[in-house]
Amino acid sequence: MPTRRELANAIRALAMDAVQAANSGHPGAPMGMADIAEVLWRDVLKHNPANPRWVDRDRFVLSNGHASMLLYALLHLTGYPLALDELRKFRQLGARTAGHPERDLDIGIETTTGPLGQGFANAVGMALAEKMLAAQFNRDDHEIVDHHTYVFLGDGCLMEGLSHEAASLAGTLKLGKLIAVYDNNGISIDGEVKGWFTDDVAKRFAAYGWHVLKDVDGHDASAVASALRKARAHKQQPTIILARTIIGFGAPNKQGTNVVHGEALGTAEVAAARATLGWPYPPFEVPEEIRAAWDARARGAAAEKSWQRRYRRYQKAWPELAAEFERRMAGRLPQNFAALADAALEAAQAVSTAQATRASSGAVLNVIGPGIPELVGGSADLTGSVNTQRKDSRTLTADDASGNYIHYGVREFAMTAVMSGFTLHGGIRPYGGTFLVFSDYARNAVRLASLMHQPVVLVYTHDSIGLGEDGPTHQPVEHLASLRAMPGLSLWRPGDAVETAIAWRAALERGNGPVALVLTRQALPQQARTREQLAAAARGGYTLIDCEGEPEAILIATGSELALAAEALRVLATKGRRIRLVSMPSTDVFEAQEPAWREAVLPRAVTRRVAVEAGARQCWWRYVGLDGEVIGIDRFGASGKGAELFRHFGFTTEHVVAAVEKLFI
């Protein structure tokens, strides 16, 4: 039987061989954490390589994603469908072994990591999801949700501010099944971290309310095993294990230095490491006895079979709960969702007074929310402003995880990354709100949600200079253009209550990516629509008001500027101009329509076009052309009343009318 060190050395060898073959990558962390990983994955982790989607598996997150070869080696050795050839193609185009892990559940990769700290925050979301689902579905005699979330992280993760946000929230909510292992090797790319990172990590996490296990020798398997036992036994708090390791362990001339962090060891050092580790095998060769000791398929199958037996008993005792659990874990909306969405739209149509779309959004949630039990809301300390709390909302606490509303505190970044953790885990559809301008804080988490195609709903209110007196620090200008530029993110900026209801339906029906709902503080009048226009609005861009015959010019508007454009059209009509008004609440949805639809809405023959939006003008030139005009704002705002600011920056009926008339000169 191979020793633990020999088993860990298989990871080290595969890591240095793959990085050497690619001549690119990070061998240091995989070699340093190999002993810890061996204990966790062989002795502790509950998983089944033959079924990476087993719902009650433990979740493992490699937050220090540059250590990707550690994860790939573990997946390969334990029996996931990740062939040796994929390791040989490490970091190459088309390989499943990307430079940093990219979510691929078929081979056991739970989340995309690389931007440091985000994997840790995702893990917090996964652990919170487990706690919530356990509270909702487990019964005294049946525990069908009972698993841990493990996360590896390094000093880089802890230096990123996100780690503070996420760790603080995890401690407050007492996520007792979250176990983090800190790879305390004292080295980053630039060298010894003592020059720029001197935090007392133990005291820091104790202050967050974590259970802290200090000074664990990360190269002593028995010490690691003992720490993991203590962590699992401590259910009242999340646990962090502070493991002392040597980066690049086994590379005799380079270990313990930043040289091994982010580049191949080199042929000579690889050979020296093989000699030091007692690993006489050629590159990418793992002896059969070591492979057999690593193979987790039989143990994993037995663990899942045991759970299946328990689940069948649960099905008999609680059939309705079991059916609901399966629906939610499969990510299917309730059967009556269409009826709920129709009811929300009908209620929106009945609105007769001007209403801020943030209020319209809250009204939609009150209609659909009670019928979608997996719909969990929250806000980054702005609940009353962003209208994300529903009538049926119950606040989630550390002692009662059955709630459906989370007060994230002033943690926009963590909120967004945690929401991705929810959807990555499964069983929960999250939405979270903040001001649009503060999407800046969360942007990288929005980006990763888009990269991973996670169906989170981002509620962004106070969407323009119209929010007024808070001034330019709070007035988003470039944000709409910036978010629209993000691949995979769908953005809606509805112009009234009806479009808000349509946007919410689109957001919840979209299962392959995040949706941003951009909403106003100021009240907007309701626009009249035919039944056909109600259906057309779901296409992202449609004709809201048309003229007799071929239009001479086209107005395009979104959000709060839709009513402004409609008023300008009416003025122009009195002057005999044939004008069409196109509402375009979602440019990306409109772009996804068939060419015939786009041509019908924006006929190429009509070149006189004016777009109106209280944000950066950048994205609108593609719709108006070089001969058209965009009424927007390409500077920061100012402090003053919203109505006054709109006038000051040219968002007036007169200005829009003049811009159209200029095109006829």
XYZ file of C-alpha atoms in Angstrom:
665
model
C 0.000 0.000 0.000
C 1.468 3.363 -0.996
C 2.190 5.847 1.745
C 0.300 9.104 2.048
C 3.365 10.998 0.889
C 3.636 8.809 -2.212
C -0.026 9.443 -2.966
C 0.457 13.185 -2.554
C 3.541 13.016 -4.754
C 1.335 11.834 -7.619
C -0.308 15.258 -7.482
C 3.056 16.989 -7.357
C 4.383 15.036 -10.325
C 1.322 15.608 -12.491
C 1.335 19.306 -11.621
C 4.969 19.929 -12.455
C 4.763 17.766 -15.592
C 1.688 19.587 -16.909
C 3.136 23.023 -16.214
C 6.427 21.980 -17.775
C 4.667 20.641 -20.891
C 2.760 23.895 -21.254
C 5.769 25.981 -20.224
C 3.165 28.020 -18.415
C 1.296 27.795 -15.141
C 1.670 27.673 -11.386
C 3.361 24.561 -9.957
C 4.078 25.971 -6.502
C 0.655 25.859 -4.846
C -0.309 22.367 -6.110
C 2.985 21.001 -4.850
C 2.586 22.813 -1.547
C -1.024 21.773 -0.903
C -0.764 18.190 -2.162
C -0.557 16.634 1.308
C -3.639 18.529 2.498
C -5.562 17.617 -0.635
C -4.689 13.941 -0.246
C -6.206 13.780 3.236
C -9.318 15.751 2.298
C -10.107 13.951 -0.940
C -9.273 10.408 0.181
C -10.497 10.454 3.778
C -13.159 13.101 4.101
C -14.771 14.392 0.925
C -18.204 12.926 0.141
C -18.414 12.693 -3.630
C -19.039 10.279 -6.461
C -16.800 10.650 -9.533
C -19.324 8.633 -11.550
C -22.042 11.195 -10.802
C -20.577 14.670 -10.368
C -24.117 16.117 -10.148
C -25.209 14.132 -7.098
C -27.174 16.727 -5.167
C -25.892 15.802 -1.686
C -22.218 15.726 -2.593
C -19.763 17.847 -0.665
C -18.752 20.938 -2.597
C -15.065 21.644 -3.162
C -13.880 25.061 -4.321
C -10.323 25.967 -5.270
C -10.442 29.699 -4.610
C -6.737 30.115 -5.382
C -7.546 29.150 -8.949
C -4.008 29.568 -10.251
C -3.393 26.243 -8.481
C -5.617 24.623 -11.092
C -3.365 21.621 -11.630
C -4.064 20.599 -8.055
C -7.750 20.272 -8.910
C -7.165 18.638 -12.289
C -4.819 16.076 -10.753
C -7.366 15.292 -8.016
C -10.204 14.874 -10.488
C -8.122 12.663 -12.744
C -6.769 10.482 -9.956
C -10.071 9.965 -8.136
C -11.869 8.800 -11.250
C -13.717 11.721 -12.788
C -13.935 11.644 -16.595
C -10.846 13.795 -17.031
C -8.410 11.833 -19.143
C -4.653 11.954 -18.840
C -4.488 13.452 -22.312
C -6.366 16.483 -20.965
C -3.625 16.983 -18.381
C -1.035 16.732 -21.132
C -2.936 19.538 -22.919
C -2.947 21.779 -19.847
C -3.591 25.407 -20.781
C -3.995 24.603 -24.476
C -6.847 25.785 -26.677
C -9.833 23.453 -26.462
C -8.595 21.510 -23.447
C -10.781 21.007 -20.372
C -7.757 21.915 -18.282
C -7.784 25.683 -18.672
C -5.231 27.909 -17.002
C -7.720 28.596 -14.223
C -10.619 26.233 -13.452
C -13.741 26.839 -15.492
C -17.006 25.426 -14.209
C -17.612 22.025 -15.736
C -19.840 19.830 -13.602
C -19.400 16.862 -15.929
C -15.830 16.552 -14.694
C -16.393 17.855 -11.162
C -15.404 21.536 -11.397
C -17.961 23.351 -9.245
C -17.141 26.940 -10.118
C -14.880 29.154 -12.175
C -12.050 30.592 -10.105
C -9.039 32.756 -10.730
C -9.981 36.299 -9.666
C -8.859 35.827 -6.080
C -11.422 35.748 -3.328
C -14.388 34.995 -5.535
C -14.212 31.242 -5.117
C -14.244 31.803 -1.381
C -17.365 33.982 -1.692
C -18.982 31.397 -4.003
C -18.279 28.792 -1.314
C -20.041 30.964 1.263
C -23.064 31.000 -1.056
C -22.921 27.223 -1.486
C -22.720 26.667 2.260
C -25.588 29.068 2.867
C -27.641 27.297 0.189
C -27.051 23.988 1.969
C -28.175 25.479 5.267
C -31.302 27.001 3.705
C -32.329 23.857 1.838
C -31.723 21.727 4.935
C -34.006 24.029 6.925
C -36.695 23.863 4.245
C -36.633 20.170 3.333
C -35.109 18.095 6.131
C -37.385 16.555 8.729
C -36.479 15.170 12.122
C -36.329 11.623 10.844
C -35.080 12.418 7.327
C -31.955 14.401 6.430
C -31.628 14.520 2.665
C -29.575 17.725 2.611
C -26.456 17.163 4.675
C -23.144 18.065 3.126
C -20.126 20.297 3.662
C -18.477 22.951 1.552
C -14.670 22.947 1.490
C -12.619 25.762 0.051
C -8.871 26.136 -0.442
C -7.550 29.680 -0.448
C -4.257 31.514 -0.349
C -2.879 34.781 0.885
C -4.019 36.512 -2.307
C -7.637 35.595 -1.552
C -7.257 37.055 1.928
C -5.708 40.273 0.663
C -8.653 40.920 -1.648
C -11.328 42.953 0.098
C -13.995 40.499 -1.002
C -12.645 37.976 1.499
C -13.563 40.352 4.324
C -17.094 40.825 3.020
C -17.680 37.105 2.532
C -16.007 35.926 5.744
C -17.864 38.482 7.835
C -21.214 37.380 6.382
C -20.384 33.681 6.842
C -19.500 34.229 10.484
C -22.639 36.244 11.147
C -24.829 33.532 9.607
C -22.952 30.748 11.435
C -22.288 28.554 8.423
C -21.059 25.592 10.424
C -20.605 23.312 7.414
C -18.203 25.673 5.670
C -14.559 24.663 6.094
C -11.766 26.772 4.629
C -8.129 25.748 4.407
C -5.650 28.623 4.196
C -2.459 27.780 2.353
C -0.126 29.831 4.521
C 3.097 29.584 2.542
C 4.181 33.219 2.930
C 4.864 33.649 -0.796
C 3.120 35.483 -3.611
C 4.236 36.409 -7.105
C 6.220 39.398 -5.870
C 8.026 37.492 -3.127
C 7.637 37.108 0.628
C 4.281 38.511 1.673
C 5.581 39.731 5.030
C 6.497 42.925 3.205
C 2.847 43.722 2.455
C 0.603 41.265 4.308
C 1.067 41.109 8.049
C -2.513 40.435 9.157
C -3.015 38.171 12.125
C -5.314 35.877 10.164
C -6.287 33.864 13.221
C -7.459 36.927 15.142
C -9.096 38.330 12.040
C -11.269 35.261 11.502
C -11.979 34.863 15.197
C -13.336 38.419 15.094
C -15.627 37.386 12.237
C -17.063 34.637 14.430
C -15.173 31.754 12.861
C -13.738 28.676 14.522
C -9.980 28.931 13.982
C -7.481 26.053 13.946
C -3.983 27.515 13.994
C -0.504 26.332 13.141
C -1.419 23.101 11.367
C 1.523 21.502 9.583
C 0.241 21.177 6.041
C 2.802 18.473 5.281
C 1.845 16.268 8.233
C -1.076 14.109 7.147
C -2.039 13.186 10.702
C -2.139 16.869 11.717
C -4.271 17.710 8.700
C -6.621 14.788 9.412
C -6.984 15.883 13.034
C -7.768 19.454 11.986
C -10.411 18.292 9.514
C -12.031 16.091 12.186
C -12.203 19.028 14.570
C -13.595 21.271 11.842
C -16.347 18.810 10.949
C -17.266 18.274 14.592
C -17.669 22.016 15.161
C -21.090 22.841 13.699
C -21.762 26.185 15.383
C -19.365 28.281 13.286
C -17.529 28.103 9.988
C -13.980 26.846 10.397
C -10.721 28.030 8.921
C -7.642 25.811 9.126
C -4.416 27.782 8.996
C -2.046 25.354 7.331
C 1.670 26.078 7.137
C 3.079 24.822 3.847
C 6.164 25.163 1.684
C 5.330 26.430 -1.776
C 6.794 24.144 -4.429
C 7.401 21.393 -1.861
C 9.881 18.880 -3.272
C 11.660 21.187 -5.732
C 14.986 21.307 -3.866
C 16.457 24.463 -5.356
C 13.316 26.540 -5.766
C 10.831 25.541 -3.066
C 9.876 28.241 -0.611
C 10.500 31.034 -3.117
C 8.379 33.037 -5.520
C 10.236 31.425 -8.430
C 7.938 28.391 -8.190
C 4.764 30.443 -7.992
C 3.963 31.226 -11.587
C 6.357 29.567 -13.998
C 7.537 26.135 -15.019
C 10.258 24.619 -12.861
C 12.534 23.878 -15.822
C 13.872 20.530 -16.971
C 16.725 20.393 -14.453
C 14.564 21.284 -11.448
C 11.848 18.825 -12.465
C 14.483 16.087 -12.543
C 15.842 17.214 -9.177
C 12.320 17.249 -7.719
C 11.726 13.710 -8.935
C 14.871 12.608 -7.150
C 14.012 14.501 -3.968
C 10.457 13.127 -3.865
C 11.528 9.594 -4.775
C 9.345 9.634 -7.875
C 11.288 7.714 -10.526
C 8.489 7.548 -13.104
C 8.455 9.272 -16.498
C 6.307 12.391 -17.092
C 2.566 11.806 -16.665
C 3.049 8.208 -15.517
C 1.314 7.119 -12.303
C 1.877 3.535 -11.079
C -1.218 1.344 -10.938
C -1.013 0.744 -7.186
C -1.080 4.505 -6.608
C -3.948 4.946 -9.060
C -5.878 2.198 -7.308
C -5.390 3.867 -3.928
C -6.674 7.164 -5.313
C -9.710 5.739 -7.142
C -12.805 7.009 -5.329
C -15.460 5.536 -7.600
C -16.404 2.537 -5.460
C -16.509 4.556 -2.248
C -18.412 7.352 -3.989
C -20.962 4.950 -5.465
C -21.539 3.421 -2.035
C -22.017 6.857 -0.460
C -24.549 7.898 -3.075
C -26.336 4.543 -2.849
C -26.694 5.020 0.896
C -28.148 8.482 0.312
C -30.514 7.120 -2.359
C -31.892 4.636 0.170
C -32.505 7.454 2.624
C -34.082 9.543 -0.109
C -36.501 6.796 -1.094
C -37.671 6.621 2.503
C -38.077 10.407 2.421
C -40.111 10.173 -0.781
C -42.522 7.754 0.861
C -42.868 9.826 4.001
C -42.935 13.258 2.347
C -43.885 12.813 -1.326
C -44.856 16.425 -1.973
C -41.673 17.749 -0.417
C -39.609 15.269 -2.435
C -41.238 16.353 -5.686
C -40.620 19.994 -4.825
C -36.996 19.253 -3.921
C -36.418 17.530 -7.239
C -38.026 20.373 -9.181
C -35.903 22.962 -7.474
C -32.649 21.063 -7.775
C -33.373 20.564 -11.477
C -33.784 24.328 -11.862
C -37.331 24.136 -13.223
C -39.765 26.960 -12.559
C -43.119 26.035 -10.958
C -45.803 24.773 -13.349
C -47.932 27.828 -12.613
C -45.159 30.302 -13.403
C -46.809 31.466 -16.627
C -50.015 32.183 -14.729
C -48.076 34.114 -12.092
C -46.278 36.155 -14.752
C -49.569 36.852 -16.522
C -51.108 38.013 -13.244
C -48.164 40.344 -12.632
C -48.530 41.792 -16.127
C -52.270 42.258 -15.665
C -51.657 44.093 -12.393
C -49.061 46.274 -14.095
C -51.496 47.157 -16.871
C -53.963 48.331 -14.254
C -51.525 50.968 -12.945
C -53.037 54.330 -13.843
C -50.719 56.747 -12.090
C -47.066 57.526 -12.626
C -44.889 55.023 -10.792
C -41.159 54.558 -10.322
C -40.053 51.306 -11.921
C -38.381 50.326 -8.628
C -41.891 50.400 -7.146
C -43.245 48.533 -10.177
C -40.575 45.890 -9.584
C -41.633 45.506 -5.968
C -45.252 45.107 -7.090
C -44.269 42.343 -9.530
C -42.367 40.526 -6.795
C -45.398 40.660 -4.527
C -47.449 38.879 -7.180
C -44.984 36.227 -8.311
C -42.831 35.771 -5.217
C -45.223 33.732 -3.058
C -45.618 31.236 -5.901
C -41.881 30.659 -6.376
C -40.513 29.277 -3.092
C -36.941 29.136 -4.389
C -36.964 32.886 -5.122
C -34.706 34.361 -2.447
C -34.254 38.115 -2.296
C -31.865 40.471 -0.629
C -30.157 43.811 -0.739
C -26.840 45.392 0.107
C -28.282 47.542 2.907
C -30.753 49.381 0.680
C -33.897 47.303 1.099
C -36.263 50.225 1.475
C -34.825 52.006 -1.544
C -34.571 49.130 -4.008
C -37.926 47.511 -3.142
C -36.599 43.970 -3.037
C -38.451 42.914 0.100
C -41.810 41.287 -0.611
C -44.911 40.999 1.527
C -44.078 37.333 2.068
C -40.394 37.977 2.825
C -38.995 36.454 5.994
C -35.533 37.486 7.094
C -32.957 34.717 7.158
C -30.906 34.589 10.351
C -28.130 32.463 11.781
C -30.654 30.594 13.904
C -33.429 30.352 11.326
C -32.334 29.563 7.778
C -35.868 28.976 6.540
C -36.251 32.639 5.564
C -36.306 33.931 2.005
C -34.734 37.365 2.443
C -31.094 38.154 3.193
C -29.798 41.410 4.574
C -26.329 41.332 3.027
C -25.184 44.552 4.648
C -22.971 46.942 2.708
C -21.396 44.102 0.749
C -22.288 44.491 -2.940
C -19.388 42.347 -4.116
C -20.059 39.530 -1.666
C -23.795 39.662 -2.331
C -23.254 39.092 -6.039
C -20.672 36.331 -5.602
C -22.812 34.638 -2.941
C -25.794 34.700 -5.307
C -23.672 32.838 -7.869
C -22.846 30.379 -5.087
C -26.592 29.800 -4.657
C -27.167 28.989 -8.304
C -23.981 26.933 -8.548
C -25.216 24.856 -5.640
C -28.734 24.567 -7.008
C -32.176 24.807 -5.471
C -32.294 28.592 -5.054
C -33.023 31.422 -7.506
C -31.574 34.593 -6.008
C -32.110 38.264 -6.702
C -30.284 41.081 -4.991
C -30.554 44.828 -5.124
C -28.385 47.907 -4.905
C -28.028 51.237 -6.693
C -26.825 50.986 -10.286
C -23.763 53.100 -9.534
C -22.637 50.537 -6.947
C -22.590 47.768 -9.506
C -19.002 48.968 -9.856
C -18.194 47.329 -6.532
C -19.612 44.020 -7.723
C -18.547 44.129 -11.343
C -16.089 41.248 -11.289
C -18.669 38.984 -9.669
C -21.175 40.024 -12.337
C -18.532 39.144 -14.902
C -17.982 35.676 -13.469
C -21.734 35.063 -13.240
C -21.875 35.900 -16.938
C -18.870 33.723 -17.736
C -20.476 30.802 -15.887
C -23.995 31.443 -17.267
C -25.510 31.681 -13.789
C -29.169 32.805 -13.607
C -28.878 35.473 -10.937
C -31.103 38.552 -11.059
C -29.398 41.877 -10.377
C -31.826 44.604 -9.321
C -30.179 47.984 -9.961
C -32.173 51.080 -9.075
C -31.558 54.853 -9.059
C -30.482 54.468 -12.633
C -29.523 57.972 -13.771
C -28.952 61.607 -12.902
C -32.648 61.526 -12.098
C -31.908 60.338 -8.569
C -30.942 63.935 -7.889
C -29.476 65.435 -4.753
C -27.026 62.665 -3.870
C -24.887 64.077 -6.641
C -22.446 62.686 -9.197
C -20.934 60.095 -6.830
C -24.291 58.332 -6.851
C -25.403 59.100 -10.399
C -24.541 56.355 -12.891
C -23.424 57.583 -16.291
C -21.212 54.970 -17.927
C -22.773 51.972 -16.216
C -25.400 51.045 -18.779
C -22.875 51.028 -21.620
C -20.391 49.117 -19.511
C -22.846 46.409 -18.483
C -24.247 46.077 -21.997
C -20.723 45.372 -23.195
C -20.427 42.321 -20.938
C -20.887 39.034 -22.846
C -23.609 36.831 -21.429
C -25.307 39.517 -19.341
C -28.838 40.474 -20.329
C -29.900 43.984 -19.335
C -33.407 45.434 -19.162
C -34.224 49.091 -18.578
C -38.015 49.196 -18.587
C -39.913 52.409 -19.299
C -42.970 51.827 -17.121
C -44.795 49.296 -14.947
C -45.765 47.082 -17.881
C -42.241 46.761 -19.241
C -41.036 46.066 -15.693
C -43.368 43.079 -15.402
C -42.205 41.843 -18.804
C -38.573 42.271 -17.772
C -39.068 40.252 -14.594
C -40.636 37.428 -16.557
C -37.703 37.425 -18.973
C -35.252 37.437 -16.062
C -36.786 34.420 -14.361
C -37.277 32.472 -17.577
C -33.632 32.956 -18.509
C -31.837 29.954 -17.135
C -28.452 30.419 -18.807
C -27.132 33.718 -17.569
C -27.569 36.726 -15.295
C -30.061 39.505 -15.891
C -29.729 43.113 -14.756
C -32.973 45.016 -14.168
C -32.215 48.737 -14.255
C -34.910 50.764 -12.539
C -35.795 54.361 -11.756
C -36.228 56.294 -8.560
C -38.485 58.841 -10.237
C -42.098 58.145 -11.220
C -42.818 57.321 -14.864
C -46.190 57.568 -16.619
C -47.788 54.447 -17.999
C -47.724 54.016 -21.782
C -50.696 52.633 -23.721
C -50.181 49.340 -25.555
C -52.193 46.955 -27.671
C -52.236 43.227 -27.014
C -49.779 42.819 -29.893
C -47.427 45.382 -28.374
C -47.496 43.584 -25.034
C -46.192 40.489 -26.786
C -43.724 42.502 -28.844
C -42.182 44.120 -25.767
C -40.702 40.747 -24.775
C -38.536 40.994 -27.911
C -36.456 43.733 -26.326
C -37.231 46.413 -28.936
C -40.574 47.211 -30.560
C -42.680 49.989 -32.018
C -44.565 51.690 -29.211
C -46.096 54.586 -31.160
C -46.314 54.651 -34.932
C -47.464 57.049 -37.611
C -49.516 56.746 -40.752
C -47.433 55.469 -43.629
C -43.663 55.298 -43.709
C -42.018 57.199 -40.848
C -39.822 60.157 -41.692
C -37.784 59.704 -38.534
C -37.454 57.256 -35.659
C -37.066 57.989 -31.960
C -35.493 55.283 -29.785
C -35.725 55.450 -26.000
C -35.453 53.416 -22.811
C -36.401 53.752 -19.173
C -37.281 57.183 -17.863
C -36.669 58.727 -21.269
C -39.443 56.727 -22.924
C -42.108 59.151 -21.713
C -39.933 62.086 -22.772
C -39.617 60.683 -26.297
C -43.356 60.004 -26.448
C -44.081 63.638 -25.590
C -41.589 64.815 -28.220
C -43.315 62.597 -30.802
C -46.648 64.195 -30.020
C -45.190 67.684 -30.472
C -43.589 66.676 -33.773
C -46.856 65.123 -34.932
C -48.617 68.460 -34.463
C -46.039 69.879 -36.856
C -46.928 67.313 -39.471
C -43.959 65.036 -38.957
C -44.398 61.268 -39.290
C -42.472 59.856 -36.364
C -42.119 56.341 -34.971
C -41.198 55.730 -31.344
C -39.273 52.536 -30.643
C -39.028 51.388 -27.059
C -35.897 49.337 -26.522
C -35.787 48.125 -22.937
C -33.230 45.418 -23.787
C -30.709 45.870 -26.581
C -29.292 42.348 -26.202
C -32.718 40.721 -26.466
C -33.501 42.870 -29.490
C -30.220 41.878 -31.121
C -31.129 38.219 -30.647
C -34.313 38.581 -32.733
C -34.516 37.468 -36.332
C -33.351 40.013 -38.940
C -36.897 40.467 -40.231
C -38.077 41.675 -36.843
C -35.196 44.087 -36.437
C -35.805 45.440 -39.940
C -39.529 45.864 -39.260
C -38.805 47.863 -36.103
C -35.846 49.833 -37.436
C -36.139 49.889 -41.245
C -32.831 50.712 -42.881
C -34.545 53.078 -45.269
C -35.326 55.451 -42.410
C -31.993 57.090 -41.646
C -33.220 59.988 -39.540
C -32.919 58.572 -36.042
C -32.523 59.971 -32.550
C -31.824 57.828 -29.473
C -32.557 59.174 -25.996
C -31.098 57.706 -22.807
C -29.768 59.363 -19.651
C -26.437 57.608 -19.808
C -23.325 57.333 -21.923
C -24.068 57.653 -25.602
C -21.584 55.007 -26.686
C -23.804 52.028 -27.510
C -26.512 53.961 -29.351
C -24.555 54.991 -32.450
C -25.022 51.486 -33.882
C -28.760 52.143 -33.963
C -28.824 55.738 -35.198
C -25.862 55.644 -37.591
C -23.414 58.429 -38.264
C -26.187 60.648 -39.598
C -28.324 60.260 -36.524
C -28.164 61.832 -33.074
C -27.867 60.512 -29.537
C -29.148 62.539 -26.611
C -27.222 61.183 -23.665
C -24.720 62.245 -21.055
C -20.990 61.751 -21.430
C -19.915 63.617 -18.312
C -20.532 63.142 -14.618
C -23.716 64.564 -13.165
C -24.279 67.165 -10.480
C -26.049 67.596 -7.197
C -29.549 68.994 -7.511
C -33.161 68.034 -7.929
C -33.686 65.322 -10.505
C -36.084 67.340 -12.649
C -33.688 70.270 -12.692
C -30.805 68.030 -13.682
C -32.754 66.595 -16.595
C -33.391 70.098 -17.863
C -29.783 71.134 -17.233
C -28.388 68.218 -19.234
C -30.802 68.568 -22.128
C -33.341 65.859 -21.393
C -36.338 67.984 -22.341
C -39.104 67.724 -24.876
C -37.794 70.824 -26.621
C -34.300 69.417 -26.957
C -35.544 66.125 -28.383
C -37.834 67.913 -30.835
C -34.976 70.155 -31.941
C -32.665 67.168 -32.423
C -35.196 65.495 -34.714
C -35.931 68.654 -36.664
C -32.239 69.229 -37.219
C -32.115 65.972 -39.173
C -34.473 67.471 -41.762
C -32.210 70.424 -42.505
